[in-house]
mmCIF file of C-alpha atoms in Angstrom:
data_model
loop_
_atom_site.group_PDB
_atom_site.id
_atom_site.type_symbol
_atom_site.label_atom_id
_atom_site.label_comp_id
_atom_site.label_asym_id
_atom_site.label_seq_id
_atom_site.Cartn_x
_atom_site.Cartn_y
_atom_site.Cartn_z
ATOM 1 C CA UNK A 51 71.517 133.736 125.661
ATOM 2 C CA UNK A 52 71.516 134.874 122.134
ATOM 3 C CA UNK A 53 71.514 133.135 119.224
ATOM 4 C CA UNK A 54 73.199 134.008 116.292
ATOM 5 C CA UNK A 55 74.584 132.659 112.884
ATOM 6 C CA UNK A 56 77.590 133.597 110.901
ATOM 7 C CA UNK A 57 78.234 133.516 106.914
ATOM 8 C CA UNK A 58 82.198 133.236 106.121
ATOM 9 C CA UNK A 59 84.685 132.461 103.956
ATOM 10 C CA UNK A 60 87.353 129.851 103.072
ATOM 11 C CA UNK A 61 89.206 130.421 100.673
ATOM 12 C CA UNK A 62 93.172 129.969 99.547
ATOM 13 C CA UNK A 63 95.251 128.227 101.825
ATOM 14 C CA UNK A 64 92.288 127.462 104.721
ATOM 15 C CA UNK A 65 90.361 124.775 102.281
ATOM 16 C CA UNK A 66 92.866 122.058 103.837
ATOM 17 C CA UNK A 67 91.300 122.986 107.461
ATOM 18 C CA UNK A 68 89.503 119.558 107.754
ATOM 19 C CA UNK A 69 86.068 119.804 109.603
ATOM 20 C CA UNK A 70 86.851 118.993 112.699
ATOM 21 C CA UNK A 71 90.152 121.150 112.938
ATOM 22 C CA UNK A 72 87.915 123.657 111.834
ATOM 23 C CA UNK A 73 85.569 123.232 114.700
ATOM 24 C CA UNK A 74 88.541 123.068 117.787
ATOM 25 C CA UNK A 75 90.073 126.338 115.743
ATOM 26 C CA UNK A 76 86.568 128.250 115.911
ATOM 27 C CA UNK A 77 86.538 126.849 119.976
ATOM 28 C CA UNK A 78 90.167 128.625 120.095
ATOM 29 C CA UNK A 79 89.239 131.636 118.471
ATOM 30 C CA UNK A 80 85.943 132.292 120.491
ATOM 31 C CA UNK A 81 88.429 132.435 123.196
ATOM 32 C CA UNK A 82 90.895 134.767 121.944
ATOM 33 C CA UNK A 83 88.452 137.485 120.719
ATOM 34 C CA UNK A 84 86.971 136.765 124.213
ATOM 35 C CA UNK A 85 83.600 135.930 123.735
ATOM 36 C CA UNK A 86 81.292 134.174 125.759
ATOM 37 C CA UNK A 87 79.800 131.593 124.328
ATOM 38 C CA UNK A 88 77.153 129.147 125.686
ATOM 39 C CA UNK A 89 78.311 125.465 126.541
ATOM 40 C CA UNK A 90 75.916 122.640 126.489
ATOM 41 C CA UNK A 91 74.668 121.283 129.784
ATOM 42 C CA UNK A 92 75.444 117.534 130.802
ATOM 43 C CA UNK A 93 78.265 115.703 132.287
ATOM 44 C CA UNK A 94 80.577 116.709 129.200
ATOM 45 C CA UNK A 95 79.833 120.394 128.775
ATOM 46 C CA UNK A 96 81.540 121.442 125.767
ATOM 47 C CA UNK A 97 81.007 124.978 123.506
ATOM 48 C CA UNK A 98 78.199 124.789 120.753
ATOM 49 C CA UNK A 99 79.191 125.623 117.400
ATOM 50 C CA UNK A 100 77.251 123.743 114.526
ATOM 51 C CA UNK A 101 78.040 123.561 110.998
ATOM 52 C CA UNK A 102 75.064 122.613 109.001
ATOM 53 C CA UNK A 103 76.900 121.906 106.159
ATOM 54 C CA UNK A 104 80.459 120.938 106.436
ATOM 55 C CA UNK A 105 82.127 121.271 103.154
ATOM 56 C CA UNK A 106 84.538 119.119 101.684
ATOM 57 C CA UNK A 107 88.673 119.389 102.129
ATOM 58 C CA UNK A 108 89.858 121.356 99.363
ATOM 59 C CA UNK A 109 87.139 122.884 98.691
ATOM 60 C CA UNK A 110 86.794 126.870 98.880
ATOM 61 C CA UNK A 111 83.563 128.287 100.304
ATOM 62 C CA UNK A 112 81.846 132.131 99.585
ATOM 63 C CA UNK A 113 78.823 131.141 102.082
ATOM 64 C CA UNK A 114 79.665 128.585 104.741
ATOM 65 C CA UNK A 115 77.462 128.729 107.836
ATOM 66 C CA UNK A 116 78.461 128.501 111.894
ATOM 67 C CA UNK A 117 76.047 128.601 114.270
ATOM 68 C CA UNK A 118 76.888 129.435 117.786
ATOM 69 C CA UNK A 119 74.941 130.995 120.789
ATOM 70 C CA UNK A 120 76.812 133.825 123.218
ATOM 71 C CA UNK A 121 75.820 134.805 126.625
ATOM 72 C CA UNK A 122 75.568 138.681 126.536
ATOM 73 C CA UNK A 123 72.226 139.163 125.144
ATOM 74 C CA UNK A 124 73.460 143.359 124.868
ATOM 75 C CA UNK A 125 76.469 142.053 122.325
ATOM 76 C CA UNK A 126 75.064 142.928 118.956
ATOM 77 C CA UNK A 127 76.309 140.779 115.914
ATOM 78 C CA UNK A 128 78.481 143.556 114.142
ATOM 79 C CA UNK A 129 80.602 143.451 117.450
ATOM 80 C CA UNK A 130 81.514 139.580 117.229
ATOM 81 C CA UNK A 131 82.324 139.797 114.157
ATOM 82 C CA UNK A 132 84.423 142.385 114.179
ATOM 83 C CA UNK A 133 86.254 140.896 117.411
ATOM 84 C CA UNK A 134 86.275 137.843 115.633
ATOM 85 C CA UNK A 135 87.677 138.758 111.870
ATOM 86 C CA UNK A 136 90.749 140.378 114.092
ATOM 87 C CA UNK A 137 91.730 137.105 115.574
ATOM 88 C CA UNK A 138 91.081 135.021 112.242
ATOM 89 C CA UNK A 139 93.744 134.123 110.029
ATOM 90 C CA UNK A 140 94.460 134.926 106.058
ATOM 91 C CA UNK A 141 91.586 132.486 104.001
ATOM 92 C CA UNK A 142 88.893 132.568 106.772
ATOM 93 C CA UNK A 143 86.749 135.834 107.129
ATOM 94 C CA UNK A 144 83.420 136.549 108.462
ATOM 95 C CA UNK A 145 80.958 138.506 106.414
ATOM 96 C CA UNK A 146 77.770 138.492 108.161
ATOM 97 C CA UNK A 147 76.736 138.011 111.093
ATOM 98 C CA UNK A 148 72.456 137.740 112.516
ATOM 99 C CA UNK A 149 70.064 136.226 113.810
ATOM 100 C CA UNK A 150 68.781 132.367 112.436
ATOM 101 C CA UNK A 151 66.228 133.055 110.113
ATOM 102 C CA UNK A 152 65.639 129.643 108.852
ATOM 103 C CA UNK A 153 66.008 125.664 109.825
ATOM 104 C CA UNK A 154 68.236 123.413 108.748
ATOM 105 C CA UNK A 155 66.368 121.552 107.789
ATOM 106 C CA UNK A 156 65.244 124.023 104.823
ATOM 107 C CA UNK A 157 68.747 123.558 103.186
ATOM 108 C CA UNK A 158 68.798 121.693 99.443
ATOM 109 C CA UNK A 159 71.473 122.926 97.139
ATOM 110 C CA UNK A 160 74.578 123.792 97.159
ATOM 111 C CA UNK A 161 75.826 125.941 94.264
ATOM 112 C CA UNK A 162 79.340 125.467 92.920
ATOM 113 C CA UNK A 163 81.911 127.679 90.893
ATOM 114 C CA UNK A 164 84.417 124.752 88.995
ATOM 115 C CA UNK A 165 87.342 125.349 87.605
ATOM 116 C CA UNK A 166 89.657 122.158 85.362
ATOM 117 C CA UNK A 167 92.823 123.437 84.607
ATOM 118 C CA UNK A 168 94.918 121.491 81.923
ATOM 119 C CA UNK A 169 96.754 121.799 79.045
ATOM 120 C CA UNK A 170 94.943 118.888 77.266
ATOM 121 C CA UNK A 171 92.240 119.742 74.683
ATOM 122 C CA UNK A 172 90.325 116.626 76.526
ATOM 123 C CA UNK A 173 89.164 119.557 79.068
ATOM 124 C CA UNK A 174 86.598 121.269 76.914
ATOM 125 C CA UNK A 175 83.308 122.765 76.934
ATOM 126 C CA UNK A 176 82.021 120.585 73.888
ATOM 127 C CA UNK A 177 83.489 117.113 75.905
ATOM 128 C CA UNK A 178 81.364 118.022 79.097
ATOM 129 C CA UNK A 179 78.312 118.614 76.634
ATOM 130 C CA UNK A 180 78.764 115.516 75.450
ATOM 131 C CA UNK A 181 79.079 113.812 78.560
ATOM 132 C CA UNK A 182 76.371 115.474 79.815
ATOM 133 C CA UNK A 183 74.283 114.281 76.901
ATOM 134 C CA UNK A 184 74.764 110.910 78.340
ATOM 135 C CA UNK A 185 71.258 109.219 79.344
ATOM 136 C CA UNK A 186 72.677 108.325 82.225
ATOM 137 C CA UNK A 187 75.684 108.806 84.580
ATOM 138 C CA UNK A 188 76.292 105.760 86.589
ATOM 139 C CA UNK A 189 78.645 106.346 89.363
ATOM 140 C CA UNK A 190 79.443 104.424 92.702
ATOM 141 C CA UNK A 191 78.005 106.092 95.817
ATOM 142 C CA UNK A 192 78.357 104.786 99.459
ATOM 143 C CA UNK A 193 75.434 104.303 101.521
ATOM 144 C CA UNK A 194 75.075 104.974 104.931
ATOM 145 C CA UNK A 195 75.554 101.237 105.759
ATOM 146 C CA UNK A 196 78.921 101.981 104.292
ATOM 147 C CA UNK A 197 78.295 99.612 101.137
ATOM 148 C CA UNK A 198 78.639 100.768 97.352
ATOM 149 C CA UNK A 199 75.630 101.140 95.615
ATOM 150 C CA UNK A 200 74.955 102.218 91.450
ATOM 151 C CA UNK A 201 73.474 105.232 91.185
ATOM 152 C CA UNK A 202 72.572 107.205 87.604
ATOM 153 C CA UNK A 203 73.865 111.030 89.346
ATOM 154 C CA UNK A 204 72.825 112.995 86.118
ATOM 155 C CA UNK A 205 68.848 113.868 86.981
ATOM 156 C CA UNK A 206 70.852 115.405 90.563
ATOM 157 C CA UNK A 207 73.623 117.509 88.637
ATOM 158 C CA UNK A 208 71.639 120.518 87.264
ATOM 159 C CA UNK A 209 74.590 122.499 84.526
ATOM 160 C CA UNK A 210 73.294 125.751 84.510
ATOM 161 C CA UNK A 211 76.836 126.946 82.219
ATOM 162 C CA UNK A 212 80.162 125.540 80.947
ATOM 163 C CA UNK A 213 82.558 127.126 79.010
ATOM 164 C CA UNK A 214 86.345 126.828 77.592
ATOM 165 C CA UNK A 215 88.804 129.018 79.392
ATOM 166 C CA UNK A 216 92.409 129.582 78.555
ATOM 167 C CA UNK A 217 93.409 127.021 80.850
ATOM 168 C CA UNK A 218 90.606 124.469 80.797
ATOM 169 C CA UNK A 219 86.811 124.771 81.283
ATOM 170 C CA UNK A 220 84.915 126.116 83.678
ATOM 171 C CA UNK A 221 81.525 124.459 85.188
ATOM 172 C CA UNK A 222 78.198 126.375 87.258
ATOM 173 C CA UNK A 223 76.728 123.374 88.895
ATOM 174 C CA UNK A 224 74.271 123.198 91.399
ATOM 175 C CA UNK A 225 73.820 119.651 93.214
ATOM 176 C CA UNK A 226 71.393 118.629 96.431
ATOM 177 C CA UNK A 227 73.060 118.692 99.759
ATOM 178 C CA UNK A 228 71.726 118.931 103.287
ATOM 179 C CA UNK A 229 69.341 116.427 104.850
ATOM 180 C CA UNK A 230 67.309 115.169 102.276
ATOM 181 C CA UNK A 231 69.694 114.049 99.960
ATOM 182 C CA UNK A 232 74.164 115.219 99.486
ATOM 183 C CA UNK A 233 75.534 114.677 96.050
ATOM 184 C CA UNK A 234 79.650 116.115 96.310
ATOM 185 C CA UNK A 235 80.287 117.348 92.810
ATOM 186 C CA UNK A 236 83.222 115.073 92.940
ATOM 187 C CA UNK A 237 81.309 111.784 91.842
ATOM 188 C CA UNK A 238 80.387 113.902 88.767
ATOM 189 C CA UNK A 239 84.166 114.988 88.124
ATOM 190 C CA UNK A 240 85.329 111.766 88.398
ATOM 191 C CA UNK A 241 82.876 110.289 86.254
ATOM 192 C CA UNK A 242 83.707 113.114 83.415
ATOM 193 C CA UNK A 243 87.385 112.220 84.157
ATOM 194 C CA UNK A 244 86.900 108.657 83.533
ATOM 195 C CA UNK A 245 84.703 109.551 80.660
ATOM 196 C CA UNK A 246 87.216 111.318 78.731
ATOM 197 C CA UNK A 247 90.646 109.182 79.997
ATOM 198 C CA UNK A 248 92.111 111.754 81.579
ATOM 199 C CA UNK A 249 92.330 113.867 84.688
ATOM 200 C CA UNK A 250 93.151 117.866 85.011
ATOM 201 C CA UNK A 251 96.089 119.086 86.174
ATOM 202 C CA UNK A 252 94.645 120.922 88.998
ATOM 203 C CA UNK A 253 90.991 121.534 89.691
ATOM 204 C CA UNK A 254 89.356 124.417 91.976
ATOM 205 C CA UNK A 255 85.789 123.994 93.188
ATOM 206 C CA UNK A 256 84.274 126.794 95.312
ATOM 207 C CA UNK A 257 80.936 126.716 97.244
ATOM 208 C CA UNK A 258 79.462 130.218 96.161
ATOM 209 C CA UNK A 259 75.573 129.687 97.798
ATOM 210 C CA UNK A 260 73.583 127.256 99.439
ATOM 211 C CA UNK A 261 69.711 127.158 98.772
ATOM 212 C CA UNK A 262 66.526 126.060 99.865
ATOM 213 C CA UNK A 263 63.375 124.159 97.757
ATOM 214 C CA UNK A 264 62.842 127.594 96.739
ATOM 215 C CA UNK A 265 66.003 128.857 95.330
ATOM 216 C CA UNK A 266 66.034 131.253 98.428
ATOM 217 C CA UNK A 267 69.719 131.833 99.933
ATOM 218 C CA UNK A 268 70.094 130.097 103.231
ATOM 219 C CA UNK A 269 69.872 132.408 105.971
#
């Protein structure tokens, strides 16, 4: 048994795959590109694929992570993926496949590319300055007892650039994720939107890396 880890993409149309349609889709196309994969042992054997960290419907990903284990130990990586990316559909696409380098564990950040598209000059670099300027965000977070609890989100939203674009502004925001702690950058958004009256016409956020402590890329 080998065990191996992907990096892929989804992008366009495939950010509406929910998690766990994603999951029975990846059993489905393990099958067609006619793999073997290892299945876990007990009285409900079932395929192992693990995502360490699902994203969010309607969300695009650059980096998302599968990892799986295959039973032809002679099967090198560039071969699944290449059997793999031919049974995939448009929006999903392997880029790398090797072997697990690190733990999940070790995962921290997640890096986001935002985009708030509107016609409405509420949508602007100098409103999200100011309402980052803010002492303190409060927003409404549930708990894993599944109650509501205030929580100031600002010292966990780390703005490394904003700027106006022709149809909005655009936001680099980096935001704790994994086991430790999972902030979704839509708490933020929706504080912003409530901060300025207003919501965007459309908004596009893409997952472009996921880090450790360290700043290190996930691998």
């Amino acid at each position: 048994m080998k065990k191996l880890r992907a990096r892929f993409q989804k992008l366009d149309r495939a950010k509406y795959i929910s998690h766990l349609d994603l999951y029975r889709f990846m059993q489905r196309t393990f099958k067609r590109a006619r793999i073997s994969v290892w299945y876990t042992q007990g009285f409900n054997p079932h395929l192992y694929i693990m995502f360490p960290l699902p994203l969010s419907l309607g969300f695009e990903g650059e980096c998302e992570i599968m990892d799986f284990n295959i039973n032809d130990d002679n099967l090198e990586p560039e071969t699944v993926m290449e059997k793999l990316n031919s049974v995939l559909p448009e929006g999903i696409r392997i880029t790398e496949i090797y072997q697990p380098v690190m733990k999940h564990t070790e995962i921290e950040f997640s890096h986001y590319e935002i985009n708030l598209i509107s016609g409405n000059s509420n949508f602007s670099e100098e409103n999200f300055r100011r309402f980052m300027g803010q002492e303190q965000i409060i927003i409404q977070k549930k708990t894993k007892q599944k109650t509501m609890k205030e929580i100031d989100i600002k010292p966990f939203s780390d703005v490394s650039d904003v700027y106006d674009t022709d149809e909005g502004v655009h936001i680099s925001l980096r935001m704790p994720s994994g086991s430790n702690a999972n902030y979704n950058p839509s708490l933020l958004l929706s504080a912003f939107y409530q901060f300025i009256g207003d919501e965007p016409v459309f908004e596009k956020i893409k997952r472009v890396r996921i880090t450790t402590g360290q700043g290190e890329n996930f691998r």
